[in-house]
Structure formats: structure tokens, C-alpha cells
CSV table of C-alpha atoms in Angstrom, one decimal:
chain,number,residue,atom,x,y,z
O,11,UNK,CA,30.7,-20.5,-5.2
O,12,UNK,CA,32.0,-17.5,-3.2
O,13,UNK,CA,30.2,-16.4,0.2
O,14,UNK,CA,29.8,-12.8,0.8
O,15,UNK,CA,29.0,-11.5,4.9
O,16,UNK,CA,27.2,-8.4,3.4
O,17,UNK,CA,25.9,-9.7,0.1
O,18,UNK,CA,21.4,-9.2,0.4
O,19,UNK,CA,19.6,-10.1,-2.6
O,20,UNK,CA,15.8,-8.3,-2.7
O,21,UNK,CA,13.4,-10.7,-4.8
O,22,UNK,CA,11.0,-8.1,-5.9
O,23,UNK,CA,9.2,-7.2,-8.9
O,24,UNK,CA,8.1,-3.8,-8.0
O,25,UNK,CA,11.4,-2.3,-10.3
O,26,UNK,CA,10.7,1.3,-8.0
O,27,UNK,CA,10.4,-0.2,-4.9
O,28,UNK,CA,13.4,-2.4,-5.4
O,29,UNK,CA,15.7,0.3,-6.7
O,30,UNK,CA,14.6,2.4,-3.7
O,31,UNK,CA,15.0,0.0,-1.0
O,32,UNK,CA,18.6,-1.1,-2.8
O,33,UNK,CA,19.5,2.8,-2.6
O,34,UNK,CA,18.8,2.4,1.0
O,35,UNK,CA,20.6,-1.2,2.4
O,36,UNK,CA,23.3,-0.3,0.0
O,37,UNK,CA,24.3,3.0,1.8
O,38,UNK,CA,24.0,0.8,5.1
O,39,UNK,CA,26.9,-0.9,3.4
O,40,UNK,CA,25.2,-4.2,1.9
O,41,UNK,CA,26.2,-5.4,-1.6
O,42,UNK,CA,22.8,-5.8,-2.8
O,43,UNK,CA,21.7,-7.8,-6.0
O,44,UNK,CA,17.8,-7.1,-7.1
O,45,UNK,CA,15.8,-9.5,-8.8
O,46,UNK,CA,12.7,-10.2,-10.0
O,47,UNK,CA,11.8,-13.9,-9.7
O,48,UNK,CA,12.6,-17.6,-8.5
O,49,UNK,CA,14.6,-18.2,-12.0
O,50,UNK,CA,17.2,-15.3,-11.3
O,51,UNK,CA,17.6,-16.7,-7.9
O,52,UNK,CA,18.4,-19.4,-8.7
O,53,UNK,CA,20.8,-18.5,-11.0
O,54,UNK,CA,22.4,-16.2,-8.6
O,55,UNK,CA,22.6,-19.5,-6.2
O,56,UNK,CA,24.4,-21.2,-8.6
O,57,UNK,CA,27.3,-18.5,-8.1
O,58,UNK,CA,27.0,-17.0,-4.7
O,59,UNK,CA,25.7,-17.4,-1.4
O,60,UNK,CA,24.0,-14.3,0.0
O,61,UNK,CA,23.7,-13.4,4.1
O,62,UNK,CA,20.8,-11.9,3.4
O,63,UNK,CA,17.6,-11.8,1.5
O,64,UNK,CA,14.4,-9.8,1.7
O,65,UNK,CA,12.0,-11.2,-0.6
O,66,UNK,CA,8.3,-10.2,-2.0
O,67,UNK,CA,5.5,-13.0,-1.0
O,68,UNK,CA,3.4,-11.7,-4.2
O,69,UNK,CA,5.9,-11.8,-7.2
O,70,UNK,CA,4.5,-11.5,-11.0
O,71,UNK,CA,3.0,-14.7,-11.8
O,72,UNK,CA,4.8,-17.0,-8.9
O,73,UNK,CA,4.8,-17.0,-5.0
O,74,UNK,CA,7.6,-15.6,-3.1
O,75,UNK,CA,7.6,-18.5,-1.0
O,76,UNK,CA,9.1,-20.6,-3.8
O,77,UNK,CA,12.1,-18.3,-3.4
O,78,UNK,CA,11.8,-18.1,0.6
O,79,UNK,CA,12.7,-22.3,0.2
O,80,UNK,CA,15.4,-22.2,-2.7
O,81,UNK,CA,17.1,-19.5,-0.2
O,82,UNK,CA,16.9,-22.2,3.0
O,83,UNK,CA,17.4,-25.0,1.1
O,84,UNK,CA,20.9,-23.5,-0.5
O,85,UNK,CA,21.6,-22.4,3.1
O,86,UNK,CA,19.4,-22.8,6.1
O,87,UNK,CA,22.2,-19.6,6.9
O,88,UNK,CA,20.6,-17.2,4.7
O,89,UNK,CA,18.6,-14.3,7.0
O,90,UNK,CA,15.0,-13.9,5.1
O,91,UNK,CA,12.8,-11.1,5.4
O,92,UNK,CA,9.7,-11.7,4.1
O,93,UNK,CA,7.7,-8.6,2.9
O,94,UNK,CA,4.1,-8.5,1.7
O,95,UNK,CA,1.4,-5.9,1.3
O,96,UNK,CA,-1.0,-9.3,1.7
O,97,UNK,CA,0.1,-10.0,5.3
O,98,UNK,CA,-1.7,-12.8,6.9
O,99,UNK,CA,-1.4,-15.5,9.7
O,100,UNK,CA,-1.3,-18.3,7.3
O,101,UNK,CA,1.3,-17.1,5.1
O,102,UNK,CA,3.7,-16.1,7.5
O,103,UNK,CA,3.1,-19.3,9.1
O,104,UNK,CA,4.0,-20.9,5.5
O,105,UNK,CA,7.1,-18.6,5.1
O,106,UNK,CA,8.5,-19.2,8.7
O,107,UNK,CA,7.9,-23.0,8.1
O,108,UNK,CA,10.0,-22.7,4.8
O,109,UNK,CA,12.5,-21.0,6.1
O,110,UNK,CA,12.1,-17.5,6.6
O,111,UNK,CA,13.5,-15.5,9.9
O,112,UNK,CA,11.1,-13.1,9.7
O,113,UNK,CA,7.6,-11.3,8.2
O,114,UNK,CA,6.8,-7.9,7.6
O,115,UNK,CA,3.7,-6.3,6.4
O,116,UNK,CA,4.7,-3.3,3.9
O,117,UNK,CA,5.1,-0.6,4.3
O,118,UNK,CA,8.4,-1.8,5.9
O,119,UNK,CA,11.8,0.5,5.9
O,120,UNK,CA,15.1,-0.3,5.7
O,121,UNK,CA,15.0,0.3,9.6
O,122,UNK,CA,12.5,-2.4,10.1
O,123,UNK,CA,14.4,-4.8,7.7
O,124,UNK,CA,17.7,-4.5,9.3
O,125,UNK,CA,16.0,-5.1,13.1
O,126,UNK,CA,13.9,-8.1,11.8
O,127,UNK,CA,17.1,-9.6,10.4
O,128,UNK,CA,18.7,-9.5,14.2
O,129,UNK,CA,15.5,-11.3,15.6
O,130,UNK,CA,15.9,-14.3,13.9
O,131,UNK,CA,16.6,-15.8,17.3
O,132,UNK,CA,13.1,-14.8,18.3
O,133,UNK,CA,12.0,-13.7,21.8
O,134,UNK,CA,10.5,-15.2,24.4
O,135,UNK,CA,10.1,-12.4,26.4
O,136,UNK,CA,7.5,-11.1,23.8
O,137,UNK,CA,4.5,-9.9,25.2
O,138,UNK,CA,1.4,-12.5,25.3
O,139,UNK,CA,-1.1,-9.9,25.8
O,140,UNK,CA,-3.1,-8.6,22.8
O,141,UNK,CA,-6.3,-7.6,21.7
O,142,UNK,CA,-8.8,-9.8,20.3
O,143,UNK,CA,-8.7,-10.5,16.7
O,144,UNK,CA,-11.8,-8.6,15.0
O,145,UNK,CA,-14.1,-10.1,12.6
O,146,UNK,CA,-12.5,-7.8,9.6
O,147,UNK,CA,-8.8,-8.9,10.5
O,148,UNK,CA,-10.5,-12.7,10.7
O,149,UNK,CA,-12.2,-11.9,7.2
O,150,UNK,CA,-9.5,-11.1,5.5
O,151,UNK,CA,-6.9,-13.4,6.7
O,152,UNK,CA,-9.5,-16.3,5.6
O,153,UNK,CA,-10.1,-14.2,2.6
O,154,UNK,CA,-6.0,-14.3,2.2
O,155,UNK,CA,-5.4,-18.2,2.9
O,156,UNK,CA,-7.9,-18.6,-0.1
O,157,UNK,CA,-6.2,-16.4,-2.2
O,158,UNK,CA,-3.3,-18.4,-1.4
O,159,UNK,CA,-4.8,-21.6,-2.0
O,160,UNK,CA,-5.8,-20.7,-5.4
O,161,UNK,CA,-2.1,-19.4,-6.3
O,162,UNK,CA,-4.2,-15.2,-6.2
O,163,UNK,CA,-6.7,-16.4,-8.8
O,164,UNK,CA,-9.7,-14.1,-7.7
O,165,UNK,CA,-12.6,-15.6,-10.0
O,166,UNK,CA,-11.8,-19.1,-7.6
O,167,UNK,CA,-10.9,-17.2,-4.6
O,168,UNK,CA,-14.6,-15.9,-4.7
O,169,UNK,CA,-16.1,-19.0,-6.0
O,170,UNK,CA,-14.6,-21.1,-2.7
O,171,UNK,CA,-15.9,-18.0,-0.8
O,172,UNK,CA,-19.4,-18.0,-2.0
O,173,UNK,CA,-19.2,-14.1,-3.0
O,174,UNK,CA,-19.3,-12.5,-6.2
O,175,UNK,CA,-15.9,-11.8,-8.0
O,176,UNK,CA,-16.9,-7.8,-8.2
O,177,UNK,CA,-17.7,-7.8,-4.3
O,178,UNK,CA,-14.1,-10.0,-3.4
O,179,UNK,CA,-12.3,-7.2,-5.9
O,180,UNK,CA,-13.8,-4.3,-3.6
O,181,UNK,CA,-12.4,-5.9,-0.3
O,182,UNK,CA,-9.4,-6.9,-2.1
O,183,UNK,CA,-9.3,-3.0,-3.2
O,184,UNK,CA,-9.8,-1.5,0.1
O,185,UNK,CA,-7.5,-3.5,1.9
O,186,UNK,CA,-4.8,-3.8,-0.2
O,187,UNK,CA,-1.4,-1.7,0.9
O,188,UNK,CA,0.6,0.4,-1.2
């Protein structure tokens, strides 16, 4: 097993967004290695031990947090951004628990990757004072933790709701971030 200081690995299954953020870190002067699910990983664990990782929470058929604990569990080292167009209080609760140093909502650049990686430490000088959550923002992270619950299987996700599966795919629709 070799250790690398500049080795990231991006778990993301987004081929265009990966290839673009890769483009980006690598010219920052990472070694980057993309892939697209838990099974790569951890394959790529087998070999090498990255410093980094930024990883997708929503990954074809699988959660990102699997990946988010085969990183900490190979090395409780490893930085891990955690980036998700689904952003919610109770999965980056889930992902900080497993391991991760950090959670971003996309869209997140290589800027906002690179400071979240230096405040693993955390601050507690962070400001306390903030708005009130609204009732949308409380919708949809309870609409989220479902979604999560149900491994993003919408017909359940509405059923546990009590709303129709055509109304949950609106909400889902409108809030969703490219």
C-alpha cells in the first residue's frame, strides 16, 4: 500500500461533472483518481491510501455514505468532502457521524472544496445567529430523511409521507439542484 499527500479520489457518477471537477483539483496540483462507486473504492483501497476524497451522497443505485465509511474506516486520515445536490440536516449529520470532514450542497467549486478540506478542525467561533428555519426548508429536509430512509425509492417515500407519488415528483422536481 503506498500513501500519496496529494492523491484525491472523487466518487461520482456524474462522468461530466467528474471529468470537470478532476480538470480543476488536478491543475491545483492533486493526483486525482475518479470513480463511480463503493466497488472501485474499494479496490483503489486495497492499493493506495488517498489524502483526500470528495464524494457524491446520491451515487447510481448505492449511497455515497457507504463510501464516506470505507474511506474513515481505511483511514480516519482521509479529508472527505461530501457533495450533494439533496442537501439536508439529516444527511450531513449521517455523513459527519461516518466520517466525513465536511458537507457541501452543489453547486460547489473547486474553491469551496479546497477551503472545506482546511476546516475539518471546525470552528468555534462560527456565528450562532441565524434565521429561522422556514416551513419549505423543514419540508424538504423531512421530505429528504424519508428519501433516505427508503434508500431514494419515491413510490415509499410518498407512501410514508401520505402524498401522492406524482405530487412528491413535483417537489422533488422543483427543488432538485443541477
Amino acid at each position: 500500500m503506498t500513501d500519496d499527500d496529494r492523491l484525491l479520489v472523487i466518487v461520482e457518477d456524474d462522468d461530466r461533472f467528474a471529468a470537470t471537477l478532476t480538470r480543476s483539483l488536478e491543475r491545483r496540483g492533486y493526483t486525482v483518481v475518479s470513480l463511480a462507486g463503493l466497488g472501485p473504492l474499494e479496490a483503489l483501497l486495497a492499493e493506495r491510501t488517498p489524502a483526500y476524497a470528495v464524494v457524491d451522497l446520491k451515487l447510481n443505485g448505492e449511497s455515497g455514505l457507504a463510501c464516506v465509511k470505507a474511506l474513515h474506516d481505511h483511514d480516519p486520515g482521509i479529508l472527505t468532502v461530501v457533495l450533494t445536490g439533496y442537501a439536508s440536516i439529516a444527511t450531513a449529520v449521517e455523513a459527519i457521524k461516518l466520517g466525513a470532514c465536511h458537507y457541501l450542497a452543489k453547486p460547489a467549486n473547486t474553491d469551496d472544496i479546497e477551503a472545506a478540506f482546511s476546516k475539518a478542525a471546525g470552528d468555534v467561533d462560527v456565528s450562532l445567529d441565524g434565521r429561522p428555519t422556514s416551513i419549505k426548508t423543514l419540508e424538504w429536509e423531512r421530505i429528504h430523511q424519508t428519501l433516505v430512509e427508503t434508500d431514494f425509492n419515491i413510490s415509499e417515500t410518498a407512501r410514508r409521507l401520505g402524498m401522492h407519488r406524482r405530487t412528491l415528483a413535483r417537489k422533488l422536481d422543483k427543488q432538485q439542484v443541477k
